[in-house]
Amino acid sequence: MFTWRSIYRYFTRPHWNFIKDLILQTHCAVVAPDFPLLPDYDYKPRLDMVYEVYNKLLETTDNKNLVLMGDSSGGNMALVLAQLLHENNKPTPAQIILLSPWLDVSMSNSVLKTKLPPDPLLSYQSAIKVGKAHAGHADTKFYQVSPLYGKLKGIGKISLFTGTHDILHPDARKLKKIAQEQNVPLNYFEYNSMVHAWMLFDLPESQLVKQQIVSLLKSPVS
């Protein structure tokens, strides 16, 4: 299941092209829920919808054959969903693949207050504003809003792709550290000088990411 990045915009052509390439190379089936968006809905209806879709998939598909993947806020949702499934004692996915994930919508990482990564695609102030709208009446550090504050153990095999020029990069490194502290294996792929969601663009580095994702999807998961 692919949870796409925009919580306030519809599916984009780069998303479709990215998914199409993965399908052609792996012959897997992809479900991409068309969930409710800002400004009309906060995180809860979106999470409720993907939770329902995932449980519907479990009726016909073994969880060992299910993968959650998402970019930016979609990566947020993929990780939150896995955490919620584990909390509710539901079968968790075999893998969670996070692409430039938005892990903490509070944007409170101290690194961001001292030196922002040179990301031309995301604005720090805009991210704070959208993060508050996404949270609605919930605390921006509630794990169902910001999965950086949720548990990682037992939720599935995690892989994370991040670029050093992405404004969300400091929290990607923070998740890596948390995974190490919780003794949770995490495949961490860091690309130098890459901006937010670069893997969706037509770049040599994007092709390498796709190859790495294909390898992950084809690899056996214990």
mmCIF file of N, CA and C in Angstrom, residues 40-149:
data_model
loop_
_atom_site.group_PDB
_atom_site.id
_atom_site.type_symbol
_atom_site.label_atom_id
_atom_site.label_comp_id
_atom_site.label_asym_id
_atom_site.label_seq_id
_atom_site.Cartn_x
_atom_site.Cartn_y
_atom_site.Cartn_z
ATOM 1 N N ASP A 40 -9.977 20.480 4.920
ATOM 2 C CA ASP A 40 -11.270 20.013 5.441
ATOM 3 C C ASP A 40 -11.127 18.942 6.512
ATOM 4 N N TYR A 41 -10.026 18.208 6.517
ATOM 5 C CA TYR A 41 -9.877 17.079 7.444
ATOM 6 C C TYR A 41 -8.495 17.094 8.089
ATOM 7 N N ASP A 42 -8.457 16.752 9.376
ATOM 8 C CA ASP A 42 -7.169 16.595 10.048
ATOM 9 C C ASP A 42 -6.698 15.145 9.905
ATOM 10 N N TYR A 43 -5.743 14.740 10.707
ATOM 11 C CA TYR A 43 -5.113 13.421 10.552
ATOM 12 C C TYR A 43 -6.068 12.246 10.753
ATOM 13 N N LYS A 44 -7.083 12.410 11.633
ATOM 14 C CA LYS A 44 -7.881 11.267 12.080
ATOM 15 C C LYS A 44 -8.651 10.589 10.949
ATOM 16 N N PRO A 45 -9.414 11.311 10.113
ATOM 17 C CA PRO A 45 -10.106 10.628 9.012
ATOM 18 C C PRO A 45 -9.150 9.944 8.038
ATOM 19 N N ARG A 46 -7.979 10.533 7.818
ATOM 20 C CA ARG A 46 -6.996 9.905 6.926
ATOM 21 C C ARG A 46 -6.487 8.597 7.525
ATOM 22 N N LEU A 47 -6.158 8.643 8.807
ATOM 23 C CA LEU A 47 -5.656 7.441 9.472
ATOM 24 C C LEU A 47 -6.734 6.370 9.546
ATOM 25 N N ASP A 48 -7.952 6.769 9.853
ATOM 26 C CA ASP A 48 -9.058 5.808 9.911
ATOM 27 C C ASP A 48 -9.244 5.111 8.568
ATOM 28 N N MET A 49 -9.109 5.884 7.484
ATOM 29 C CA MET A 49 -9.320 5.310 6.154
ATOM 30 C C MET A 49 -8.231 4.295 5.804
ATOM 31 N N VAL A 50 -6.955 4.658 6.009
ATOM 32 C CA VAL A 50 -5.891 3.721 5.636
ATOM 33 C C VAL A 50 -5.893 2.497 6.555
ATOM 34 N N TYR A 51 -6.307 2.684 7.788
ATOM 35 C CA TYR A 51 -6.435 1.552 8.717
ATOM 36 C C TYR A 51 -7.492 0.574 8.197
ATOM 37 N N GLU A 52 -8.604 1.119 7.725
ATOM 38 C CA GLU A 52 -9.678 0.281 7.180
ATOM 39 C C GLU A 52 -9.230 -0.413 5.898
ATOM 40 N N VAL A 53 -8.536 0.316 5.031
ATOM 41 C CA VAL A 53 -8.054 -0.274 3.777
ATOM 42 C C VAL A 53 -7.080 -1.414 4.064
ATOM 43 N N TYR A 54 -6.161 -1.195 4.995
ATOM 44 C CA TYR A 54 -5.188 -2.237 5.339
ATOM 45 C C TYR A 54 -5.893 -3.485 5.859
ATOM 46 N N ASN A 55 -6.849 -3.303 6.748
ATOM 47 C CA ASN A 55 -7.563 -4.458 7.290
ATOM 48 C C ASN A 55 -8.382 -5.169 6.220
ATOM 49 N N LYS A 56 -8.844 -4.417 5.227
ATOM 50 C CA LYS A 56 -9.545 -5.031 4.095
ATOM 51 C C LYS A 56 -8.565 -5.888 3.287
ATOM 52 N N LEU A 57 -7.352 -5.406 3.113
ATOM 53 C CA LEU A 57 -6.335 -6.174 2.391
ATOM 54 C C LEU A 57 -5.996 -7.473 3.113
ATOM 55 N N LEU A 58 -6.050 -7.442 4.440
ATOM 56 C CA LEU A 58 -5.747 -8.647 5.222
ATOM 57 C C LEU A 58 -6.749 -9.773 4.962
ATOM 58 N N GLU A 59 -7.928 -9.430 4.458
ATOM 59 C CA GLU A 59 -8.937 -10.457 4.181
ATOM 60 C C GLU A 59 -8.509 -11.364 3.030
ATOM 61 N N THR A 60 -7.660 -10.844 2.138
ATOM 62 C CA THR A 60 -7.261 -11.624 0.959
ATOM 63 C C THR A 60 -5.751 -11.812 0.830
ATOM 64 N N THR A 61 -4.982 -11.130 1.684
ATOM 65 C CA THR A 61 -3.527 -11.146 1.548
ATOM 66 C C THR A 61 -2.862 -11.391 2.890
ATOM 67 N N ASP A 62 -1.911 -12.308 2.915
ATOM 68 C CA ASP A 62 -1.139 -12.546 4.135
ATOM 69 C C ASP A 62 -0.317 -11.304 4.458
ATOM 70 N N ASN A 63 -0.260 -10.947 5.728
ATOM 71 C CA ASN A 63 0.495 -9.746 6.102
ATOM 72 C C ASN A 63 1.973 -9.844 5.730
ATOM 73 N N LYS A 64 2.494 -11.072 5.584
ATOM 74 C CA LYS A 64 3.888 -11.239 5.178
ATOM 75 C C LYS A 64 4.123 -10.791 3.737
ATOM 76 N N ASN A 65 3.025 -10.579 3.001
ATOM 77 C CA ASN A 65 3.122 -10.100 1.628
ATOM 78 C C ASN A 65 2.681 -8.647 1.488
ATOM 79 N N LEU A 66 2.503 -7.969 2.608
ATOM 80 C CA LEU A 66 2.064 -6.576 2.576
ATOM 81 C C LEU A 66 3.213 -5.641 2.934
ATOM 82 N N VAL A 67 3.304 -4.562 2.183
ATOM 83 C CA VAL A 67 4.326 -3.535 2.414
ATOM 84 C C VAL A 67 3.633 -2.183 2.497
ATOM 85 N N LEU A 68 4.014 -1.388 3.473
ATOM 86 C CA LEU A 68 3.562 0.000 3.558
ATOM 87 C C LEU A 68 4.689 0.892 3.067
ATOM 88 N N MET A 69 4.370 1.774 2.129
ATOM 89 C CA MET A 69 5.374 2.689 1.591
ATOM 90 C C MET A 69 4.741 4.063 1.434
ATOM 91 N N GLY A 70 5.518 5.106 1.726
ATOM 92 C CA GLY A 70 4.991 6.448 1.548
ATOM 93 C C GLY A 70 6.095 7.477 1.546
ATOM 94 N N ASP A 71 5.817 8.616 0.922
ATOM 95 C CA ASP A 71 6.792 9.702 0.884
ATOM 96 C C ASP A 71 6.252 10.905 1.654
ATOM 97 N N SER A 72 7.150 11.619 2.326
ATOM 98 C CA SER A 72 6.821 12.833 3.069
ATOM 99 C C SER A 72 5.734 12.575 4.105
ATOM 100 N N SER A 73 4.593 13.272 4.006
ATOM 101 C CA SER A 73 3.513 13.016 4.964
ATOM 102 C C SER A 73 2.919 11.631 4.764
ATOM 103 N N GLY A 74 3.097 11.070 3.556
ATOM 104 C CA GLY A 74 2.670 9.691 3.333
ATOM 105 C C GLY A 74 3.564 8.707 4.066
ATOM 106 N N GLY A 75 4.852 9.046 4.196
ATOM 107 C CA GLY A 75 5.752 8.240 5.015
ATOM 108 C C GLY A 75 5.363 8.314 6.476
ATOM 109 N N ASN A 76 4.952 9.497 6.899
ATOM 110 C CA ASN A 76 4.394 9.686 8.246
ATOM 111 C C ASN A 76 3.244 8.711 8.468
ATOM 112 N N MET A 77 2.309 8.698 7.520
ATOM 113 C CA MET A 77 1.120 7.868 7.661
ATOM 114 C C MET A 77 1.457 6.381 7.645
ATOM 115 N N ALA A 78 2.403 5.983 6.810
ATOM 116 C CA ALA A 78 2.791 4.570 6.739
ATOM 117 C C ALA A 78 3.347 4.092 8.076
ATOM 118 N N LEU A 79 4.200 4.911 8.688
ATOM 119 C CA LEU A 79 4.800 4.527 9.965
ATOM 120 C C LEU A 79 3.771 4.557 11.091
ATOM 121 N N VAL A 80 2.923 5.579 11.098
ATOM 122 C CA VAL A 80 1.854 5.654 12.107
ATOM 123 C C VAL A 80 0.939 4.442 12.008
ATOM 124 N N LEU A 81 0.567 4.075 10.785
ATOM 125 C CA LEU A 81 -0.330 2.939 10.591
ATOM 126 C C LEU A 81 0.288 1.664 11.155
ATOM 127 N N ALA A 82 1.560 1.436 10.885
ATOM 128 C CA ALA A 82 2.234 0.243 11.417
ATOM 129 C C ALA A 82 2.250 0.263 12.942
ATOM 130 N N GLN A 83 2.487 1.419 13.525
ATOM 131 C CA GLN A 83 2.499 1.543 14.985
ATOM 132 C C GLN A 83 1.112 1.284 15.571
ATOM 133 N N LEU A 84 0.088 1.805 14.912
ATOM 134 C CA LEU A 84 -1.281 1.613 15.390
ATOM 135 C C LEU A 84 -1.703 0.152 15.271
ATOM 136 N N LEU A 85 -1.333 -0.487 14.177
ATOM 137 C CA LEU A 85 -1.653 -1.906 13.996
ATOM 138 C C LEU A 85 -1.033 -2.740 15.114
ATOM 139 N N HIS A 86 0.215 -2.463 15.424
ATOM 140 C CA HIS A 86 0.894 -3.202 16.493
ATOM 141 C C HIS A 86 0.226 -2.940 17.837
ATOM 142 N N GLU A 87 -0.141 -1.701 18.084
ATOM 143 C CA GLU A 87 -0.806 -1.348 19.345
ATOM 144 C C GLU A 87 -2.133 -2.081 19.500
ATOM 145 N N ASN A 88 -2.828 -2.288 18.376
ATOM 146 C CA ASN A 88 -4.133 -2.953 18.390
ATOM 147 C C ASN A 88 -4.034 -4.460 18.182
ATOM 148 N N ASN A 89 -2.816 -5.002 18.246
ATOM 149 C CA ASN A 89 -2.585 -6.445 18.088
ATOM 150 C C ASN A 89 -3.078 -6.979 16.746
ATOM 151 N N LYS A 90 -2.950 -6.155 15.711
ATOM 152 C CA LYS A 90 -3.282 -6.566 14.352
ATOM 153 C C LYS A 90 -2.006 -7.030 13.646
ATOM 154 N N PRO A 91 -2.138 -7.892 12.624
ATOM 155 C CA PRO A 91 -0.949 -8.313 11.875
ATOM 156 C C PRO A 91 -0.262 -7.110 11.221
ATOM 157 N N THR A 92 1.005 -6.949 11.474
ATOM 158 C CA THR A 92 1.748 -5.815 10.924
ATOM 159 C C THR A 92 2.354 -6.178 9.570
ATOM 160 N N PRO A 93 2.702 -5.178 8.757
ATOM 161 C CA PRO A 93 3.241 -5.470 7.425
ATOM 162 C C PRO A 93 4.634 -6.083 7.494
ATOM 163 N N ALA A 94 5.019 -6.720 6.406
ATOM 164 C CA ALA A 94 6.369 -7.286 6.331
ATOM 165 C C ALA A 94 7.411 -6.176 6.319
ATOM 166 N N GLN A 95 7.086 -5.088 5.610
ATOM 167 C CA GLN A 95 8.045 -3.995 5.485
ATOM 168 C C GLN A 95 7.338 -2.648 5.536
ATOM 169 N N ILE A 96 8.078 -1.644 6.022
ATOM 170 C CA ILE A 96 7.661 -0.251 5.944
ATOM 171 C C ILE A 96 8.794 0.495 5.264
ATOM 172 N N ILE A 97 8.513 1.111 4.119
ATOM 173 C CA ILE A 97 9.537 1.827 3.359
ATOM 174 C C ILE A 97 9.193 3.313 3.369
ATOM 175 N N LEU A 98 10.072 4.099 3.964
ATOM 176 C CA LEU A 98 9.828 5.521 4.190
ATOM 177 C C LEU A 98 10.711 6.359 3.268
ATOM 178 N N LEU A 99 10.078 7.224 2.484
ATOM 179 C CA LEU A 99 10.783 8.062 1.519
ATOM 180 C C LEU A 99 10.680 9.526 1.946
ATOM 181 N N SER A 100 11.783 10.110 2.350
ATOM 182 C CA SER A 100 11.774 11.490 2.865
ATOM 183 C C SER A 100 10.626 11.702 3.848
ATOM 184 N N PRO A 101 10.493 10.858 4.854
ATOM 185 C CA PRO A 101 9.298 10.897 5.705
ATOM 186 C C PRO A 101 9.244 12.126 6.618
ATOM 187 N N TRP A 102 8.018 12.598 6.840
ATOM 188 C CA TRP A 102 7.772 13.687 7.797
ATOM 189 C C TRP A 102 7.469 13.016 9.134
ATOM 190 N N LEU A 103 8.470 12.919 9.970
ATOM 191 C CA LEU A 103 8.372 12.108 11.180
ATOM 192 C C LEU A 103 7.891 12.882 12.396
ATOM 193 N N ASP A 104 8.082 14.184 12.390
ATOM 194 C CA ASP A 104 7.696 15.021 13.532
ATOM 195 C C ASP A 104 7.111 16.323 13.010
ATOM 196 N N VAL A 105 5.777 16.419 12.994
ATOM 197 C CA VAL A 105 5.134 17.604 12.428
ATOM 198 C C VAL A 105 5.282 18.824 13.327
ATOM 199 N N SER A 106 5.751 18.635 14.563
ATOM 200 C CA SER A 106 5.992 19.786 15.436
ATOM 201 C C SER A 106 7.215 20.583 14.976
ATOM 202 N N MET A 107 8.057 19.973 14.155
ATOM 203 C CA MET A 107 9.272 20.608 13.631
ATOM 204 C C MET A 107 10.121 21.180 14.768
ATOM 205 N N SER A 108 10.211 20.431 15.857
ATOM 206 C CA SER A 108 10.863 20.934 17.065
ATOM 207 C C SER A 108 12.310 20.474 17.225
ATOM 208 N N ASN A 109 12.843 19.787 16.223
ATOM 209 C CA ASN A 109 14.234 19.336 16.301
ATOM 210 C C ASN A 109 15.158 20.543 16.479
ATOM 211 N N SER A 110 16.023 20.491 17.466
ATOM 212 C CA SER A 110 16.892 21.633 17.772
ATOM 213 C C SER A 110 17.799 22.004 16.599
ATOM 214 N N VAL A 111 18.123 21.027 15.754
ATOM 215 C CA VAL A 111 18.968 21.300 14.589
ATOM 216 C C VAL A 111 18.295 22.304 13.664
ATOM 217 N N LEU A 112 16.960 22.207 13.543
ATOM 218 C CA LEU A 112 16.220 23.102 12.660
ATOM 219 C C LEU A 112 16.221 24.537 13.168
ATOM 220 N N LYS A 113 16.486 24.717 14.436
ATOM 221 C CA LYS A 113 16.508 26.063 15.017
ATOM 222 C C LYS A 113 17.877 26.722 14.889
ATOM 223 N N THR A 114 18.875 25.937 14.514
ATOM 224 C CA THR A 114 20.226 26.483 14.393
ATOM 225 C C THR A 114 20.680 26.591 12.937
ATOM 226 N N LYS A 115 20.414 25.540 12.155
ATOM 227 C CA LYS A 115 20.829 25.565 10.757
ATOM 228 C C LYS A 115 19.880 24.705 9.928
ATOM 229 N N LEU A 116 19.081 25.361 9.093
ATOM 230 C CA LEU A 116 18.144 24.634 8.245
ATOM 231 C C LEU A 116 18.865 24.041 7.043
ATOM 232 N N PRO A 117 18.550 22.796 6.682
ATOM 233 C CA PRO A 117 19.079 22.242 5.434
ATOM 234 C C PRO A 117 18.620 23.101 4.251
ATOM 235 N N PRO A 118 19.442 23.239 3.206
ATOM 236 C CA PRO A 118 19.105 24.108 2.070
ATOM 237 C C PRO A 118 18.099 23.474 1.124
ATOM 238 N N ASP A 119 16.881 23.283 1.588
ATOM 239 C CA ASP A 119 15.846 22.596 0.814
ATOM 240 C C ASP A 119 14.965 23.618 0.096
ATOM 241 N N PRO A 120 14.978 23.639 -1.252
ATOM 242 C CA PRO A 120 14.154 24.602 -1.985
ATOM 243 C C PRO A 120 12.683 24.199 -2.076
ATOM 244 N N LEU A 121 12.354 22.994 -1.644
ATOM 245 C CA LEU A 121 10.994 22.491 -1.826
ATOM 246 C C LEU A 121 10.114 22.666 -0.600
ATOM 247 N N LEU A 122 10.713 22.769 0.580
ATOM 248 C CA LEU A 122 9.923 22.879 1.802
ATOM 249 C C LEU A 122 10.342 24.105 2.601
ATOM 250 N N SER A 123 9.344 24.784 3.163
ATOM 251 C CA SER A 123 9.587 25.929 4.029
ATOM 252 C C SER A 123 9.361 25.524 5.481
ATOM 253 N N TYR A 124 10.273 25.898 6.353
ATOM 254 C CA TYR A 124 10.165 25.570 7.780
ATOM 255 C C TYR A 124 8.878 26.130 8.374
ATOM 256 N N GLN A 125 8.595 27.397 8.130
ATOM 257 C CA GLN A 125 7.401 28.029 8.695
ATOM 258 C C GLN A 125 6.121 27.419 8.122
ATOM 259 N N SER A 126 6.113 27.129 6.834
ATOM 260 C CA SER A 126 4.936 26.497 6.222
ATOM 261 C C SER A 126 4.715 25.103 6.792
ATOM 262 N N ALA A 127 5.805 24.377 7.030
ATOM 263 C CA ALA A 127 5.691 23.028 7.594
ATOM 264 C C ALA A 127 5.082 23.077 8.992
ATOM 265 N N ILE A 128 5.475 24.062 9.794
ATOM 266 C CA ILE A 128 4.895 24.209 11.130
ATOM 267 C C ILE A 128 3.395 24.462 11.029
ATOM 268 N N LYS A 129 3.001 25.342 10.120
ATOM 269 C CA LYS A 129 1.585 25.685 9.939
ATOM 270 C C LYS A 129 0.776 24.472 9.487
ATOM 271 N N VAL A 130 1.285 23.754 8.487
ATOM 272 C CA VAL A 130 0.577 22.575 7.975
ATOM 273 C C VAL A 130 0.557 21.473 9.030
ATOM 274 N N GLY A 131 1.640 21.345 9.782
ATOM 275 C CA GLY A 131 1.700 20.333 10.841
ATOM 276 C C GLY A 131 0.626 20.538 11.890
ATOM 277 N N LYS A 132 0.408 21.790 12.282
ATOM 278 C CA LYS A 132 -0.638 22.094 13.266
ATOM 279 C C LYS A 132 -2.017 21.783 12.703
ATOM 280 N N ALA A 133 -2.229 22.098 11.426
ATOM 281 C CA ALA A 133 -3.520 21.799 10.797
ATOM 282 C C ALA A 133 -3.730 20.293 10.693
ATOM 283 N N HIS A 134 -2.679 19.574 10.369
ATOM 284 C CA HIS A 134 -2.750 18.110 10.281
ATOM 285 C C HIS A 134 -3.125 17.505 11.630
ATOM 286 N N ALA A 135 -2.559 18.041 12.705
ATOM 287 C CA ALA A 135 -2.824 17.523 14.053
ATOM 288 C C ALA A 135 -4.226 17.849 14.537
ATOM 289 N N GLY A 136 -4.801 18.946 14.054
ATOM 290 C CA GLY A 136 -6.131 19.328 14.536
ATOM 291 C C GLY A 136 -6.085 19.662 16.016
ATOM 292 N N HIS A 137 -6.929 18.987 16.801
ATOM 293 C CA HIS A 137 -6.975 19.233 18.246
ATOM 294 C C HIS A 137 -5.971 18.368 19.016
ATOM 295 N N ALA A 138 -5.266 17.495 18.311
ATOM 296 C CA ALA A 138 -4.294 16.616 18.977
ATOM 297 C C ALA A 138 -2.965 17.338 19.180
ATOM 298 N N ASP A 139 -2.189 16.851 20.129
ATOM 299 C CA ASP A 139 -0.837 17.358 20.358
ATOM 300 C C ASP A 139 0.024 16.997 19.148
ATOM 301 N N THR A 140 0.824 17.932 18.665
ATOM 302 C CA THR A 140 1.662 17.648 17.493
ATOM 303 C C THR A 140 2.723 16.587 17.782
ATOM 304 N N LYS A 141 2.921 16.246 19.059
ATOM 305 C CA LYS A 141 3.870 15.184 19.406
ATOM 306 C C LYS A 141 3.172 13.874 19.778
ATOM 307 N N PHE A 142 1.861 13.799 19.538
ATOM 308 C CA PHE A 142 1.126 12.541 19.691
ATOM 309 C C PHE A 142 1.587 11.611 18.581
ATOM 310 N N TYR A 143 1.863 10.353 18.900
ATOM 311 C CA TYR A 143 2.494 9.476 17.906
ATOM 312 C C TYR A 143 1.651 9.279 16.656
ATOM 313 N N GLN A 144 0.324 9.375 16.755
ATOM 314 C CA GLN A 144 -0.501 9.208 15.561
ATOM 315 C C GLN A 144 -0.442 10.433 14.645
ATOM 316 N N VAL A 145 0.193 11.472 15.120
ATOM 317 C CA VAL A 145 0.439 12.677 14.333
ATOM 318 C C VAL A 145 1.913 12.751 13.934
ATOM 319 N N SER A 146 2.776 12.413 14.879
ATOM 320 C CA SER A 146 4.226 12.435 14.666
ATOM 321 C C SER A 146 4.819 11.094 15.100
ATOM 322 N N PRO A 147 5.016 10.160 14.166
ATOM 323 C CA PRO A 147 5.431 8.796 14.528
ATOM 324 C C PRO A 147 6.825 8.699 15.137
ATOM 325 N N LEU A 148 7.584 9.790 15.101
ATOM 326 C CA LEU A 148 8.887 9.789 15.757
ATOM 327 C C LEU A 148 8.749 9.458 17.242
ATOM 328 N N TYR A 149 7.562 9.740 17.806
ATOM 329 C CA TYR A 149 7.326 9.535 19.236
ATOM 330 C C TYR A 149 6.629 8.204 19.534
#
